PDB file of C-alpha atoms in Angstrom:
ATOM      1  CA  MET A   1     -93.347 164.411 -48.566  1.00  0.00           C
ATOM      2  CA  ILE A   2     -92.074 165.528 -52.043  1.00  0.00           C
ATOM      3  CA  ASP A   3     -88.874 163.914 -53.327  1.00  0.00           C
ATOM      4  CA  ILE A   4     -86.939 166.798 -54.715  1.00  0.00           C
ATOM      5  CA  GLY A   5     -83.890 166.395 -56.973  1.00  0.00           C
ATOM      6  CA  ASP A   6     -81.941 168.295 -59.551  1.00  0.00           C
ATOM      7  CA  PRO A   7     -82.609 167.930 -63.498  1.00  0.00           C
ATOM      8  CA  ASP A   8     -79.256 165.675 -63.433  1.00  0.00           C
ATOM      9  CA  GLY A   9     -80.923 162.867 -60.998  1.00  0.00           C
ATOM     10  CA  GLY A  10     -79.220 164.130 -57.905  1.00  0.00           C
ATOM     11  CA  THR A  11     -80.699 165.152 -54.633  1.00  0.00           C
ATOM     12  CA  VAL A  12     -81.167 168.628 -53.609  1.00  0.00           C
ATOM     13  CA  SER A  13     -80.701 169.620 -49.963  1.00  0.00           C
ATOM     14  CA  ARG A  14     -83.304 172.118 -48.692  1.00  0.00           C
ATOM     15  CA  PHE A  15     -82.239 173.897 -45.392  1.00  0.00           C
ATOM     16  CA  ASP A  16     -85.061 175.721 -43.802  1.00  0.00           C
ATOM     17  CA  ILE A  17     -83.820 178.207 -40.936  1.00  0.00           C
ATOM     18  CA  VAL A  18     -85.230 180.379 -38.346  1.00  0.00           C
ATOM     19  CA  ALA A  19     -82.759 183.062 -37.271  1.00  0.00           C
ATOM     20  CA  ARG A  20     -82.529 186.274 -35.480  1.00  0.00           C
ATOM     21  CA  PRO A  21     -82.848 189.369 -37.683  1.00  0.00           C
ATOM     22  CA  ASP A  22     -79.305 190.744 -37.899  1.00  0.00           C
ATOM     23  CA  PRO A  23     -77.212 192.185 -41.012  1.00  0.00           C
ATOM     24  CA  GLN A  24     -74.750 189.347 -40.616  1.00  0.00           C
ATOM     25  CA  THR A  25     -77.450 186.520 -40.633  1.00  0.00           C
ATOM     26  CA  LEU A  26     -77.546 185.874 -44.560  1.00  0.00           C
ATOM     27  CA  ALA A  27     -73.868 186.103 -44.889  1.00  0.00           C
ATOM     28  CA  ARG A  28     -73.042 183.749 -42.263  1.00  0.00           C
ATOM     29  CA  LEU A  29     -75.373 181.088 -43.504  1.00  0.00           C
ATOM     30  CA  ILE A  30     -74.197 181.524 -47.031  1.00  0.00           C
ATOM     31  CA  ASN A  31     -70.656 181.070 -45.923  1.00  0.00           C
ATOM     32  CA  HIS A  32     -70.973 177.517 -44.967  1.00  0.00           C
ATOM     33  CA  PHE A  33     -71.553 176.975 -48.882  1.00  0.00           C
ATOM     34  CA  ALA A  34     -68.871 179.306 -49.827  1.00  0.00           C
ATOM     35  CA  GLN A  35     -66.169 177.532 -47.802  1.00  0.00           C
ATOM     36  CA  ARG A  36     -67.142 174.357 -49.955  1.00  0.00           C
ATOM     37  CA  ALA A  37     -66.840 176.397 -53.200  1.00  0.00           C
ATOM     38  CA  LEU A  38     -70.734 175.821 -53.585  1.00  0.00           C
ATOM     39  CA  ILE A  39     -73.474 178.475 -54.894  1.00  0.00           C
ATOM     40  CA  PRO A  40     -76.962 177.588 -53.589  1.00  0.00           C
ATOM     41  CA  SER A  41     -79.422 177.388 -56.350  1.00  0.00           C
ATOM     42  CA  ILE A  42     -82.166 179.006 -54.291  1.00  0.00           C
ATOM     43  CA  VAL A  43     -81.797 181.493 -51.438  1.00  0.00           C
ATOM     44  CA  GLU A  44     -84.854 182.874 -50.214  1.00  0.00           C
ATOM     45  CA  ALA A  45     -85.391 185.103 -46.949  1.00  0.00           C
ATOM     46  CA  ARG A  46     -87.951 187.209 -45.326  1.00  0.00           C
ATOM     47  CA  GLU A  47     -88.547 188.802 -41.802  1.00  0.00           C
ATOM     48  CA  ALA A  48     -91.596 187.986 -39.996  1.00  0.00           C
ATOM     49  CA  ASN A  49     -92.618 188.390 -36.458  1.00  0.00           C
ATOM     50  CA  GLY A  50     -89.355 189.518 -35.294  1.00  0.00           C
ATOM     51  CA  MET A  51     -87.486 186.525 -36.669  1.00  0.00           C
ATOM     52  CA  MET A  52     -85.850 185.776 -40.228  1.00  0.00           C
ATOM     53  CA  GLN A  53     -86.931 182.720 -41.955  1.00  0.00           C
ATOM     54  CA  VAL A  54     -84.654 181.578 -44.812  1.00  0.00           C
ATOM     55  CA  ALA A  55     -84.802 178.550 -47.272  1.00  0.00           C
ATOM     56  CA  ILE A  56     -81.569 177.381 -48.940  1.00  0.00           C
ATOM     57  CA  GLU A  57     -81.509 174.746 -51.612  1.00  0.00           C
ATOM     58  CA  GLN A  58     -78.103 173.182 -52.587  1.00  0.00           C
ATOM     59  CA  PRO A  59     -78.026 170.504 -55.119  1.00  0.00           C
ATOM     60  CA  GLY A  60     -75.193 168.019 -55.086  1.00  0.00           C
ATOM     61  CA  LEU A  61     -74.507 167.457 -51.188  1.00  0.00           C
ATOM     62  CA  SER A  62     -74.607 163.924 -49.947  1.00  0.00           C
ATOM     63  CA  VAL A  63     -76.974 163.623 -46.956  1.00  0.00           C
ATOM     64  CA  HIS A  64     -74.029 163.391 -44.695  1.00  0.00           C
ATOM     65  CA  GLU A  65     -72.352 166.650 -46.093  1.00  0.00           C
ATOM     66  CA  ALA A  66     -76.038 168.302 -45.836  1.00  0.00           C
ATOM     67  CA  GLY A  67     -75.921 167.163 -42.028  1.00  0.00           C
ATOM     68  CA  ILE A  68     -72.883 168.631 -41.271  1.00  0.00           C
ATOM     69  CA  VAL A  69     -73.801 171.944 -42.762  1.00  0.00           C
ATOM     70  CA  ALA A  70     -76.802 172.012 -40.888  1.00  0.00           C
ATOM     71  CA  ASP A  71     -74.937 171.380 -37.698  1.00  0.00           C
ATOM     72  CA  LYS A  72     -72.730 174.140 -38.351  1.00  0.00           C
ATOM     73  CA  MET A  73     -75.658 176.484 -39.045  1.00  0.00           C
ATOM     74  CA  ARG A  74     -77.116 175.336 -35.604  1.00  0.00           C
ATOM     75  CA  ASN A  75     -73.715 176.358 -33.949  1.00  0.00           C
ATOM     76  CA  SER A  76     -74.491 179.951 -34.774  1.00  0.00           C
ATOM     77  CA  TRP A  77     -75.897 182.255 -31.950  1.00  0.00           C
ATOM     78  CA  LEU A  78     -78.030 183.889 -34.708  1.00  0.00           C
ATOM     79  CA  VAL A  79     -79.949 180.517 -35.576  1.00  0.00           C
ATOM     80  CA  GLU A  80     -82.861 179.203 -33.563  1.00  0.00           C
ATOM     81  CA  GLU A  81     -83.471 176.271 -35.673  1.00  0.00           C
ATOM     82  CA  VAL A  82     -82.375 174.420 -38.662  1.00  0.00           C
ATOM     83  CA  SER A  83     -84.521 171.751 -40.409  1.00  0.00           C
ATOM     84  CA  LEU A  84     -83.008 169.858 -43.377  1.00  0.00           C
ATOM     85  CA  ARG A  85     -84.622 167.975 -46.199  1.00  0.00           C
ATOM     86  CA  CYS A  86     -82.434 165.822 -48.659  1.00  0.00           C
ATOM     87  CA  GLY A  87     -84.557 164.323 -51.524  1.00  0.00           C
ATOM     88  CA  ASN A  88     -87.349 162.604 -49.564  1.00  0.00           C
ATOM     89  CA  VAL A  89     -85.278 162.227 -46.233  1.00  0.00           C
ATOM     90  CA  ARG A  90     -86.411 164.887 -43.651  1.00  0.00           C
ATOM     91  CA  GLN A  91     -84.336 165.561 -40.582  1.00  0.00           C
ATOM     92  CA  ILE A  92     -86.388 167.079 -37.969  1.00  0.00           C
ATOM     93  CA  PRO A  93     -85.095 169.706 -35.547  1.00  0.00           C
ATOM     94  CA  LEU A  94     -83.879 168.583 -32.181  1.00  0.00           C
ATOM     95  CA  SER A  95     -86.798 170.444 -30.378  1.00  0.00           C
ATOM     96  CA  GLU A  96     -89.353 168.433 -32.414  1.00  0.00           C
ATOM     97  CA  ALA A  97     -87.547 165.076 -31.645  1.00  0.00           C
ATOM     98  CA  VAL A  98     -87.604 165.799 -27.847  1.00  0.00           C
ATOM     99  CA  ILE A  99     -91.368 166.678 -27.913  1.00  0.00           C
ATOM    100  CA  ASP A 100     -92.167 163.329 -29.921  1.00  0.00           C
ATOM    101  CA  ARG A 101     -90.204 161.317 -27.412  1.00  0.00           C
ATOM    102  CA  ALA A 102     -92.011 162.926 -24.386  1.00  0.00           C
ATOM    103  CA  ALA A 103     -95.435 162.212 -25.788  1.00  0.00           C
TER     104      ALA A 103
END
């Protein structure tokens, strides 16, 4: 796993999201950052196989803050899955955790 960071030495949180394609999807995802007066450094979105794949990178969040944002994203009916990576720490989606424990 690659340790990502910003040029100032802080961590960068990367959110990888799979969501339903809807005109409101991006606005709702970005709103979680706007409510904290933050502007993500990277936002990438594409539609594939009937779903949206969105990647958002936000420097300067603590692991705890990034986890809160990821949990709020997961609560949206538009969002199917959110995985989070903060620096070299990766939070796996719940679906993967359940599969790993069952094996």
